[in-house]
mmCIF file of C-alpha atoms in Angstrom:
data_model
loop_
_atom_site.group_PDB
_atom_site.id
_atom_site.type_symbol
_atom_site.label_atom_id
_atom_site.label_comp_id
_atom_site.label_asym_id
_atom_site.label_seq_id
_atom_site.Cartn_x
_atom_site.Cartn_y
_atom_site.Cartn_z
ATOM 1 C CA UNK A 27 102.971 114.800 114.154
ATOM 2 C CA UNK A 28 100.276 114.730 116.324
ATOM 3 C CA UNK A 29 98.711 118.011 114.002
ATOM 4 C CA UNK A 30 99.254 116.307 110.897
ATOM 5 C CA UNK A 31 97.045 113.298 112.496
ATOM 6 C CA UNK A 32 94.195 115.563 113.646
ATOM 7 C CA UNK A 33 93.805 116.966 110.171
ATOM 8 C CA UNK A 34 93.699 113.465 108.736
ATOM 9 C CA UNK A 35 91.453 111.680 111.169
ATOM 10 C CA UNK A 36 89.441 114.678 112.449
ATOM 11 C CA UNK A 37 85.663 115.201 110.749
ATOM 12 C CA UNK A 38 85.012 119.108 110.286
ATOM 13 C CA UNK A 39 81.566 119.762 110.062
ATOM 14 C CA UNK A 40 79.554 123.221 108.757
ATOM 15 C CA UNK A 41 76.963 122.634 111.263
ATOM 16 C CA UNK A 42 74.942 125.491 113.353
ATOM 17 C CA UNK A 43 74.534 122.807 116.063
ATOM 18 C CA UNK A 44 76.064 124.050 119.673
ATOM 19 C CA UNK A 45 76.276 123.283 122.782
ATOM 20 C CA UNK A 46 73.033 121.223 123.147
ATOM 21 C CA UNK A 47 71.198 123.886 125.097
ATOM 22 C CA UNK A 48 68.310 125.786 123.584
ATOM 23 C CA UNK A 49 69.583 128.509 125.915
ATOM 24 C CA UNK A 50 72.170 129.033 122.761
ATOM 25 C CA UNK A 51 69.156 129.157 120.174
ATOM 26 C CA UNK A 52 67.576 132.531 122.623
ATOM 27 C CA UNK A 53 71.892 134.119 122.052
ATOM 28 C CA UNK A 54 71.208 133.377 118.293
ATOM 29 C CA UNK A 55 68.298 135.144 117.991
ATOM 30 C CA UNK A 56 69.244 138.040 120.333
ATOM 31 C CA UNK A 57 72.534 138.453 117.819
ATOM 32 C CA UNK A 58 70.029 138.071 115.165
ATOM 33 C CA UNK A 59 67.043 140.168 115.678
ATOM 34 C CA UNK A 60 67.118 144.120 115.013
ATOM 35 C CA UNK A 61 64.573 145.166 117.024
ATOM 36 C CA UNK A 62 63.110 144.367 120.374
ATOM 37 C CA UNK A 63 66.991 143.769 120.982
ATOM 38 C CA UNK A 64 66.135 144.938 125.058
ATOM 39 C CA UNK A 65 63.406 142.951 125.504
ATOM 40 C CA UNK A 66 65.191 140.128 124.612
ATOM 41 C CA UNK A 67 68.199 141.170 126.800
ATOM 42 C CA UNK A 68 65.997 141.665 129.793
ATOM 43 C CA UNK A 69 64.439 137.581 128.911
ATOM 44 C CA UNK A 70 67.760 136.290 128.682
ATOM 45 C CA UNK A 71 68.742 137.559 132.242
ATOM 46 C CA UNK A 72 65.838 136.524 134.125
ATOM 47 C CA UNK A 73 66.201 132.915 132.320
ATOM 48 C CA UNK A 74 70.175 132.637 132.794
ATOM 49 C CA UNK A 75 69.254 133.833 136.481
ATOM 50 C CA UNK A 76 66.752 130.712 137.112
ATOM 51 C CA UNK A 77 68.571 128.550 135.482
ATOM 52 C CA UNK A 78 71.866 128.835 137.604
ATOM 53 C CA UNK A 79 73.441 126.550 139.754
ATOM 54 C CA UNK A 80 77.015 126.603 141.362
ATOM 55 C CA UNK A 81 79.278 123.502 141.838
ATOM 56 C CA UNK A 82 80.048 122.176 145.473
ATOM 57 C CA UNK A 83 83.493 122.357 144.539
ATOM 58 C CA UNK A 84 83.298 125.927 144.032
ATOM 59 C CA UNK A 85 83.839 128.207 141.059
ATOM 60 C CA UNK A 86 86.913 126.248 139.222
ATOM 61 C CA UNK A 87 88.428 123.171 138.473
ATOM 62 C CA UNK A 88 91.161 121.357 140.941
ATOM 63 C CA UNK A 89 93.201 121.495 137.812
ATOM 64 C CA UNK A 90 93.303 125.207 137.179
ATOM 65 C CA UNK A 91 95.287 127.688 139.754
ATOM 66 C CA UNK A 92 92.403 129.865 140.013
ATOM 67 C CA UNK A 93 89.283 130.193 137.761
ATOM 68 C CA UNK A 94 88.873 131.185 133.958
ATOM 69 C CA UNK A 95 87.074 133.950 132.736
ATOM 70 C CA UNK A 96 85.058 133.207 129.800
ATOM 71 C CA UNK A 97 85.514 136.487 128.057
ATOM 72 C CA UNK A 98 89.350 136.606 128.031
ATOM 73 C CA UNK A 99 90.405 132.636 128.646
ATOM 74 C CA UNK A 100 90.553 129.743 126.685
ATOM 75 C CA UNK A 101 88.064 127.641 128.699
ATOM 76 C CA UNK A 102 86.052 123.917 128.611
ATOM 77 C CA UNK A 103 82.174 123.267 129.314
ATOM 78 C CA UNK A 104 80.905 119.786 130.123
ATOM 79 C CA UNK A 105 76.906 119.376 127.980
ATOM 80 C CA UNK A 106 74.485 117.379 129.204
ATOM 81 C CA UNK A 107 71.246 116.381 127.874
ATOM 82 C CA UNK A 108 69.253 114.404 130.603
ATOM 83 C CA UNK A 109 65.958 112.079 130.204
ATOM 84 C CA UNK A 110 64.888 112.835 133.672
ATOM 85 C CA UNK A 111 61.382 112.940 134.001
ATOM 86 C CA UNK A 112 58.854 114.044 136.986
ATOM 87 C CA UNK A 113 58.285 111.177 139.195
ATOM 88 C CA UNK A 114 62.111 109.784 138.027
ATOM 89 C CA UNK A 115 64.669 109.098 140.601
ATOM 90 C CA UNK A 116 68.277 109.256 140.457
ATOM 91 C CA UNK A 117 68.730 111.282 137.063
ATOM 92 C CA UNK A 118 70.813 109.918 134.134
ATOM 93 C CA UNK A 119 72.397 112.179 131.192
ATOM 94 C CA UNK A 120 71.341 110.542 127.886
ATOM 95 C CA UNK A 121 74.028 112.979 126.182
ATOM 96 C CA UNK A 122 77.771 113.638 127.272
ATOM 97 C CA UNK A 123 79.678 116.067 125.168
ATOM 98 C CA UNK A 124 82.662 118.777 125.899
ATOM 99 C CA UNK A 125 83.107 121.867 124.152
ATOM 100 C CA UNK A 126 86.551 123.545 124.298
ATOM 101 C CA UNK A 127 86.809 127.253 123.733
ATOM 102 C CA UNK A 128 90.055 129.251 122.228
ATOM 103 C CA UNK A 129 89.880 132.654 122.153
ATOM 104 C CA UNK A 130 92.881 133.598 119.915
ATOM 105 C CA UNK A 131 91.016 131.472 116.950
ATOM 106 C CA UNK A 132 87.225 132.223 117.904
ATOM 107 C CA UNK A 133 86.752 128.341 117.687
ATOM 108 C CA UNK A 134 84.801 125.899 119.566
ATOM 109 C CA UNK A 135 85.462 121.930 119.235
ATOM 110 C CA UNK A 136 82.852 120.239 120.243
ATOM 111 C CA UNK A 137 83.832 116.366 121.670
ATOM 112 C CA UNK A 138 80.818 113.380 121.718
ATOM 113 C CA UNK A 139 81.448 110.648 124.631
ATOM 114 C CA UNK A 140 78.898 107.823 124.021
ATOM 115 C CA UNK A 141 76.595 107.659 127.065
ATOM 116 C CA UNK A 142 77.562 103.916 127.982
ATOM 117 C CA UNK A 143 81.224 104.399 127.468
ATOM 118 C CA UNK A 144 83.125 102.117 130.426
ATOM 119 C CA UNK A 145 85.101 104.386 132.545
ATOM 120 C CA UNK A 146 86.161 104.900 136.481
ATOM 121 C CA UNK A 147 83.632 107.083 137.675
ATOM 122 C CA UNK A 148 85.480 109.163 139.922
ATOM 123 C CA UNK A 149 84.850 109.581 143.835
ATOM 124 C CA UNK A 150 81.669 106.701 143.840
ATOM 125 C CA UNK A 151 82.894 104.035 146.424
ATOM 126 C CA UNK A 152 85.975 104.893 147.735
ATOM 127 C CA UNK A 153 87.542 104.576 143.875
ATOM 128 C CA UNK A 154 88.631 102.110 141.329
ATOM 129 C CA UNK A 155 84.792 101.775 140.531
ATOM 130 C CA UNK A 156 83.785 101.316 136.632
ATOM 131 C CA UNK A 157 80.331 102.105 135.265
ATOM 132 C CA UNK A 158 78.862 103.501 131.961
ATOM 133 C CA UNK A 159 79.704 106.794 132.366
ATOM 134 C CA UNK A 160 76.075 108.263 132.080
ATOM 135 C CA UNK A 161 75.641 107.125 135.494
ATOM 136 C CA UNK A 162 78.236 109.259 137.278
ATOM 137 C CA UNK A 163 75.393 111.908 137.176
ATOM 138 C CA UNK A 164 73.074 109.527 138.887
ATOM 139 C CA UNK A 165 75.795 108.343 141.803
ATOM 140 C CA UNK A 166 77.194 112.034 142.191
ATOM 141 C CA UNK A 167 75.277 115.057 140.633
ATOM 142 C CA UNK A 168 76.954 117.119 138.664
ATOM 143 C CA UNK A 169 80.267 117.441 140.702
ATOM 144 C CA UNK A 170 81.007 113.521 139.897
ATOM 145 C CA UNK A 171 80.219 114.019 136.062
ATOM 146 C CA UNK A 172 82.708 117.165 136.095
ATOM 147 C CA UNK A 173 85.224 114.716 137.550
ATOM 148 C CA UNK A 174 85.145 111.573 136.063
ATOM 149 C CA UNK A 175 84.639 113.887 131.970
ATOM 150 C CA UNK A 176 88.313 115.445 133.858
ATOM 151 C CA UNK A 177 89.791 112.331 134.507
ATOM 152 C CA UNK A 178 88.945 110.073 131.612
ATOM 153 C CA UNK A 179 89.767 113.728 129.123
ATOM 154 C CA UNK A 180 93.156 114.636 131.428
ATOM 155 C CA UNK A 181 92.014 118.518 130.912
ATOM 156 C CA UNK A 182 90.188 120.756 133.517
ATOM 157 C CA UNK A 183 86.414 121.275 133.197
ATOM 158 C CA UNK A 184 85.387 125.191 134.143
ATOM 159 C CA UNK A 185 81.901 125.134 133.300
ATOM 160 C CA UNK A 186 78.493 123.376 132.846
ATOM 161 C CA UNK A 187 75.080 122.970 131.658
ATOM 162 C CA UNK A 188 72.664 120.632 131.663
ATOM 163 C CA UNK A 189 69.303 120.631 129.744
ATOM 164 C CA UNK A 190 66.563 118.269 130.628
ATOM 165 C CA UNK A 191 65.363 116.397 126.989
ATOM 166 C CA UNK A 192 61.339 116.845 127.956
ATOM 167 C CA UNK A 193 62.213 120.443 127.900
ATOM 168 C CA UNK A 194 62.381 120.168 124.203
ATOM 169 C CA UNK A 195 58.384 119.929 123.547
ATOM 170 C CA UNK A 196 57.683 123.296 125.328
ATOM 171 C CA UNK A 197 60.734 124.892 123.276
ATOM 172 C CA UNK A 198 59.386 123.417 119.824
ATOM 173 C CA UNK A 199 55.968 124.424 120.773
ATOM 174 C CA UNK A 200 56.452 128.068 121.681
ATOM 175 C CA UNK A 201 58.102 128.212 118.219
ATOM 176 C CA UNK A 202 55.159 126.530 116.437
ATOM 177 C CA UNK A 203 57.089 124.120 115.715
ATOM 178 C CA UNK A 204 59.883 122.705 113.618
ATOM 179 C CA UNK A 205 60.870 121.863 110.280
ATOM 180 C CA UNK A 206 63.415 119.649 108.762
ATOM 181 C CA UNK A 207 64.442 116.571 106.772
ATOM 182 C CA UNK A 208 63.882 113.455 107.995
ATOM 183 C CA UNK A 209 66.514 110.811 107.803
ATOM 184 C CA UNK A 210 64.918 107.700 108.713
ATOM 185 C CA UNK A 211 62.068 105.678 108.584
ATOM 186 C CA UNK A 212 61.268 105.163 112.269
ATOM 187 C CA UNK A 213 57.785 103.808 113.971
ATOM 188 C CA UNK A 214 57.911 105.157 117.872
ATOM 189 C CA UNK A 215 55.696 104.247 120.331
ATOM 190 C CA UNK A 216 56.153 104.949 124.101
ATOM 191 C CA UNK A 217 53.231 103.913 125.823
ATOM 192 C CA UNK A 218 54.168 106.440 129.199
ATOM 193 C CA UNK A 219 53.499 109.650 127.423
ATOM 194 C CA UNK A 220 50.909 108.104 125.095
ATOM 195 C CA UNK A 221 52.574 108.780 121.713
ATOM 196 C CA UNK A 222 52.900 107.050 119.081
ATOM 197 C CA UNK A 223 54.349 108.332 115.590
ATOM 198 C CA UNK A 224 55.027 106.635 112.122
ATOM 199 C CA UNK A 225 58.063 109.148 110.695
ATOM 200 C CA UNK A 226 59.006 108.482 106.930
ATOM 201 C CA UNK A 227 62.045 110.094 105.235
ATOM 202 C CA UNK A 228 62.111 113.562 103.863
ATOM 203 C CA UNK A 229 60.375 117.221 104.512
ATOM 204 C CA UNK A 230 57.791 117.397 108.149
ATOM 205 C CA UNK A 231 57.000 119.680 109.967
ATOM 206 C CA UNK A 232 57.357 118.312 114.269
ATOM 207 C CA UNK A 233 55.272 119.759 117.100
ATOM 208 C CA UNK A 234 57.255 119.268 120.404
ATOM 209 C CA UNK A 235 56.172 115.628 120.922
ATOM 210 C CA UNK A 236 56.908 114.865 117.787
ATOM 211 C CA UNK A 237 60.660 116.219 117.863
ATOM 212 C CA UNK A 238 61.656 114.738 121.027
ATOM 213 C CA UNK A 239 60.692 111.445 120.146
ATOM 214 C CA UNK A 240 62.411 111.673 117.093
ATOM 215 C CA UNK A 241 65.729 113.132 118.432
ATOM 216 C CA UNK A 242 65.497 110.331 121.467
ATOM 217 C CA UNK A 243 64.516 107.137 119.555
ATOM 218 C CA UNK A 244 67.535 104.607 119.659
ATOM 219 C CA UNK A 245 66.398 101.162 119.424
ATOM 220 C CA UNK A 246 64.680 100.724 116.044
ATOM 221 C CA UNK A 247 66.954 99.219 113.685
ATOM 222 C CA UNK A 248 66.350 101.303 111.281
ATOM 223 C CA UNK A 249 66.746 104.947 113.246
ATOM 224 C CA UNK A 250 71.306 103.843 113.249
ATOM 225 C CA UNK A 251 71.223 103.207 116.804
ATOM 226 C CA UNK A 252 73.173 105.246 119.215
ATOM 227 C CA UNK A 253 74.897 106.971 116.022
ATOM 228 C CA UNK A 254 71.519 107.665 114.300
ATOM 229 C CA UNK A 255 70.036 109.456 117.375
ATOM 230 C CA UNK A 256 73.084 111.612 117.507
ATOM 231 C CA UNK A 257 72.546 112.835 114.047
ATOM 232 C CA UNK A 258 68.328 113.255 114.888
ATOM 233 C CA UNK A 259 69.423 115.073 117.954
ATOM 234 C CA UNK A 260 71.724 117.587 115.950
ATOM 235 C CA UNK A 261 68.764 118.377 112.976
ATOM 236 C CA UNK A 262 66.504 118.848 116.262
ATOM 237 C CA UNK A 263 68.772 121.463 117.975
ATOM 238 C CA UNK A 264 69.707 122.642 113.959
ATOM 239 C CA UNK A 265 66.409 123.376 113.441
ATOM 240 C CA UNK A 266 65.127 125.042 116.469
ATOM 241 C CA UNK A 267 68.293 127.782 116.173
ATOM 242 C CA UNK A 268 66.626 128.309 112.825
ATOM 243 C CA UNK A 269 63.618 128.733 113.543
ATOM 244 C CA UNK A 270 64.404 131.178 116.673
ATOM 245 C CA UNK A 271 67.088 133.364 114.611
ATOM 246 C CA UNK A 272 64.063 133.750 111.664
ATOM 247 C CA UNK A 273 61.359 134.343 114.573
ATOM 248 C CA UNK A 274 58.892 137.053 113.402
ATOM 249 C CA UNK A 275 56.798 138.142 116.743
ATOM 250 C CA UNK A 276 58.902 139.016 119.652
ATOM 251 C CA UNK A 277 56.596 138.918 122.372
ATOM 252 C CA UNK A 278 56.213 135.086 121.697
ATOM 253 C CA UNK A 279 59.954 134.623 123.063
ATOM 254 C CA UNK A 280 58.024 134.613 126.538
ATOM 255 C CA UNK A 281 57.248 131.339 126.164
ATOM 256 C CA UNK A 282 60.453 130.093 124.475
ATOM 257 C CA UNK A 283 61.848 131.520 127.624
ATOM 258 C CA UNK A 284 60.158 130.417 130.008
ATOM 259 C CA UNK A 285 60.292 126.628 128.767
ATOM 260 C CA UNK A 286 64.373 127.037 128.135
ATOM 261 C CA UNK A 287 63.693 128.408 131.972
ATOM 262 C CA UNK A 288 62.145 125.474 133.337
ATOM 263 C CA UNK A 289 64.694 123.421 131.871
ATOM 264 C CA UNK A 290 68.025 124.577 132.116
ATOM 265 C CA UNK A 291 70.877 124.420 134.800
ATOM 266 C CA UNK A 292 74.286 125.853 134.172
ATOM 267 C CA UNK A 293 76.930 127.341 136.365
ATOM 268 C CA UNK A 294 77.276 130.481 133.935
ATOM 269 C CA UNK A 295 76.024 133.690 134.979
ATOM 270 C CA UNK A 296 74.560 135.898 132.408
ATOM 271 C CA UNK A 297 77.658 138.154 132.209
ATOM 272 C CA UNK A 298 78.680 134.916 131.493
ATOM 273 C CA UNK A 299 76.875 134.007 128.400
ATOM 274 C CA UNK A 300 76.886 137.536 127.236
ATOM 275 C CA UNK A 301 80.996 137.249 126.760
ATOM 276 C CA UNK A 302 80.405 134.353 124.759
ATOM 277 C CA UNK A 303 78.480 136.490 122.119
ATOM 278 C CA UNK A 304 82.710 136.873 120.456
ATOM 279 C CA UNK A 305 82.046 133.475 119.860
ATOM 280 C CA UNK A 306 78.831 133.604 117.316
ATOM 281 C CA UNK A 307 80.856 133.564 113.796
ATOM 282 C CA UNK A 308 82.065 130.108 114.994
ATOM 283 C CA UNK A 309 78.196 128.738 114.701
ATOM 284 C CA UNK A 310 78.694 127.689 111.562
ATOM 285 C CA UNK A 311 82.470 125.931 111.730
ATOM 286 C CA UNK A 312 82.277 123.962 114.828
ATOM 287 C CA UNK A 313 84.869 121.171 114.875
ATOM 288 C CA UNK A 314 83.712 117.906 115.813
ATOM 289 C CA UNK A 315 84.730 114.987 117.487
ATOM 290 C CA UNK A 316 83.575 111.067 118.663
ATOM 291 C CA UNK A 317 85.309 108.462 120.679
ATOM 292 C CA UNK A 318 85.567 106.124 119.164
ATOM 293 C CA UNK A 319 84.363 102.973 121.351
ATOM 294 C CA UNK A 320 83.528 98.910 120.525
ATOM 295 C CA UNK A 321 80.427 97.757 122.122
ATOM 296 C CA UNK A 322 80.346 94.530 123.959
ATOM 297 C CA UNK A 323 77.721 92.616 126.517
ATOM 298 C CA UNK A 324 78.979 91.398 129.279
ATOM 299 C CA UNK A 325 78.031 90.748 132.943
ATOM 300 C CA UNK A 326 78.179 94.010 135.450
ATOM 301 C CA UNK A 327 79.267 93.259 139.245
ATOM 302 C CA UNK A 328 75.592 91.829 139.992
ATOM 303 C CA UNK A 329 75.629 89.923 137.386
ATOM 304 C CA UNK A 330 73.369 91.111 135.067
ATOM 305 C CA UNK A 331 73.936 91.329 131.490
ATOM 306 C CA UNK A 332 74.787 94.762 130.130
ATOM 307 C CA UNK A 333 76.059 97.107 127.467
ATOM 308 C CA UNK A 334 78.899 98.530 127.871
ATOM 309 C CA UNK A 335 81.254 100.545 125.186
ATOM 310 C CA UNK A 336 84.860 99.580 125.279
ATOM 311 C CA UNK A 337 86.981 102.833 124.460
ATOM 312 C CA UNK A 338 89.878 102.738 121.723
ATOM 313 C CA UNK A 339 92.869 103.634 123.327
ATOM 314 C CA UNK A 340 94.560 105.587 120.472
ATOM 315 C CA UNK A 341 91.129 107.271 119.758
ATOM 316 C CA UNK A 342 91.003 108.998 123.197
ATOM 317 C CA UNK A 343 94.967 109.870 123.315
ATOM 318 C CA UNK A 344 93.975 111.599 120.272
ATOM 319 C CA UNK A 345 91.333 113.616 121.388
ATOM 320 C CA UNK A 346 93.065 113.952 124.957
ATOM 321 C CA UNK A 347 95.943 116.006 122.996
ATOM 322 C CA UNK A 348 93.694 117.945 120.411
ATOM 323 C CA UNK A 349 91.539 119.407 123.576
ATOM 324 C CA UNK A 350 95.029 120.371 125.377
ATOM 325 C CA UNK A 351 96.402 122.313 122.294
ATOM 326 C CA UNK A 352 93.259 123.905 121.502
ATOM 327 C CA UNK A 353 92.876 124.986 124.918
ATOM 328 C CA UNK A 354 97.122 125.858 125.038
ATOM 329 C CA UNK A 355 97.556 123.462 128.090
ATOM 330 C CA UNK A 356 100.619 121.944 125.872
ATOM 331 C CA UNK A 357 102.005 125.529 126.123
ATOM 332 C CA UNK A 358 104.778 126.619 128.285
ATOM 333 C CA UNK A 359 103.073 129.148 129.407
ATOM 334 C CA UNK A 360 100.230 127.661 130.180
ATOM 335 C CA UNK A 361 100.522 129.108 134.209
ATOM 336 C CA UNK A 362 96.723 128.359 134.935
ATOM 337 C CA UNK A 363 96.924 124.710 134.580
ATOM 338 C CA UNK A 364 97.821 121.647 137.413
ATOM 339 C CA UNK A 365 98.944 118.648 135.485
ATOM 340 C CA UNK A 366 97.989 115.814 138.171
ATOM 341 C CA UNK A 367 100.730 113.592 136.806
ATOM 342 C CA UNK A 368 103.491 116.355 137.905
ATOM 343 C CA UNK A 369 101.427 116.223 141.247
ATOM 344 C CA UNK A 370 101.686 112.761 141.727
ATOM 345 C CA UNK A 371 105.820 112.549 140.508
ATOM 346 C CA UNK A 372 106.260 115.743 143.533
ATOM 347 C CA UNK A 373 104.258 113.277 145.713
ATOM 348 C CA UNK A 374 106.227 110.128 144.871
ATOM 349 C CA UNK A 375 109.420 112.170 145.101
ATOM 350 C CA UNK A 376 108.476 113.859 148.629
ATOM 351 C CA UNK A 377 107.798 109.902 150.310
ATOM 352 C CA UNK A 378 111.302 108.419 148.725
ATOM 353 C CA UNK A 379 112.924 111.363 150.080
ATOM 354 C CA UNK A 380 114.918 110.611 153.547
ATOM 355 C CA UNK A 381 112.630 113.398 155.116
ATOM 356 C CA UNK A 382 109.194 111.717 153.346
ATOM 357 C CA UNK A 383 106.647 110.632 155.758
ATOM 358 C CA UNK A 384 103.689 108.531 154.483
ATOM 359 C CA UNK A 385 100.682 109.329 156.524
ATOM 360 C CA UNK A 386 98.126 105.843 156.835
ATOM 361 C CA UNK A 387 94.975 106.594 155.699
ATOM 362 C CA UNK A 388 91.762 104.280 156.653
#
């Protein structure tokens, strides 16, 4: 039973981390905070107001009927945390990760896709072209992320947002900072920004320099790697959510605004996000999940020697039908849902059939 294997092989973790947006941290604290609750309101409007952006394919996914509303639907949001800096120029998300949303249970999954996982990145040249899938971002924008996470998850994608990583000093410093326990023993240096830290296990307290290059460091040895900046990344966000849901002085959420502001692109409205607030008593029981991929290095199509991540089949079949049940696309009522497979078996049918025509294309 396909149930009996998610309770087996599925990691649930009591974690406060969400969505990977310090937009969430500002809901937190709004749910949080007795007073000043309308000056906060007012804030999160202006900021959720900046920060959108529509998609070019318009306001849902090819695979729903017609779009989702957030406050009565099940629904799915692509995350993604970008290294883009000023000056950069195609950008590249660092961070891929899905949450799903079921209304019935007030629970959130939250799925991890390693950044260099191998997959077709949908609508780049034509088709049939493979890549690490944190460059579909970089080829596309955000309409070609939506599509290829779609394709390579076989469920539709009805919302987004996107957080650029440097965005994460200004938030840490308009909190004055951020503390937590340090897991590794990691020397950064990063000559660019002109920082360079020495962090040793246990207790510190970060400025905003400090925490980003702790959440983004990847190549020491002894930071784990890919894994070990996932877990950083989580005791970053962790810790700011703290910090902002225990914030004493109200008026300094103008500059914890203004930097989640300056940082932030979504496609939710602020009606939007305040629907979501049903969702809060899930903060601390969100379900999580990794594909689970084998790395290899092997030449790209110029040549060059690169890392790619090899997915396990059986890992993403897994995670393909946990997403569709927790979003009730398995359901046979599930009327706001195009299964492209049933599109392509009408298609198929239609050009065997005597009356099928087959139109060339160039």
């Amino acid at each position: 039973m396909v149930e009996d294997s998610r309770k087996r092989r599925r990691k649930k973790r009591r974690t406060k981390f969400i969505l990977k947006t310090t937009l969430i941290a500002a809901i937190v604290a709004l749910l949080a905070l007795g007073s000043g609750v309308w000056y906060i309101f007012n804030h999160l409007s202006d900021t959720a107001a900046g920060s959108y952006q529509g998609l070019d394919r318009g306001n849902k996914s090819e695979r729903r009927i017609e779009p989702v509303d957030v406050g009565k639907d099940n629904f799915s949001m692509l995350l993604l945390g970008s290294d883009y800096r000023e000056g950069d120029g195609a950008e590249r998300t660092d961070s891929v990760m899905v949450a799903t949303f079921n209304k019935s249970e007030r629970s959130i999954i939250l799925t991890s896709i390693p950044r260099d996982t191998y997959v077709e990145i949908v609508g780049y040249r034509g088709g049939g072209f493979k890549d690490k899938i944190t460059h579909a971002h970089a080829f596309g924008g955000i309409d070609m992320a939506i599509a290829t996470v779609e394709e390579l998850l076989d469920i539709p994608i009805d919302h987004y947002a996107l957080i650029r990583f440097d965005g994460l000093v200004d938030v840490v410093d308009a909190l004055g900072g951020i503390d937590l326990e340090l897991t590794y023993d990691i020397d950064f240096e990063e000559k660019s920004r002109g920082v360079d830290f020495q962090f040793r296990k246990g207790p510190a307290h970060l400025n905003g320099e400090q925490a980003l290059a702790y959440a983004r460091e990847r190549k020491s040895a002894s930071g784990g790697g890919d894994k070990g900046r996932g877990i950083r990344q989580q005791q970053v966000v962790e810790a700011i959510i703290d910090k902002a849901a225990s914030f004493s002085s109200i008026t300094r959420f103008d500059d914890v605004f203004q930097a989640v502001g300056d940082n932030l692109q979504m496609d939710l409205t602020f009606p939007n996000i305040i629907s979501l607030h049903g969702y809060a008593s899930s903060l601390s029981g969100i379900e999580t999940m990794q594909l689970e991929t084998t790395g290899t290095r092997r030449p790209d199509i110029y040549g060059n020697s690169i890392w790619y991540e090899d997915i396990h089949e059986d890992s993403l079949l897994e995670i393909q039908q946990t997403l569709k049940q927790h979003l009730e696309l398995t359901d046979a009522g599930s009327a706001n849902f195009i299964d492209p497979t049933s599109l392509e078996s009408e298609a198929l049918t239609d050009t065997n059939s005597p009356s099928g025509t087959i139109t060339p294309t160039e």
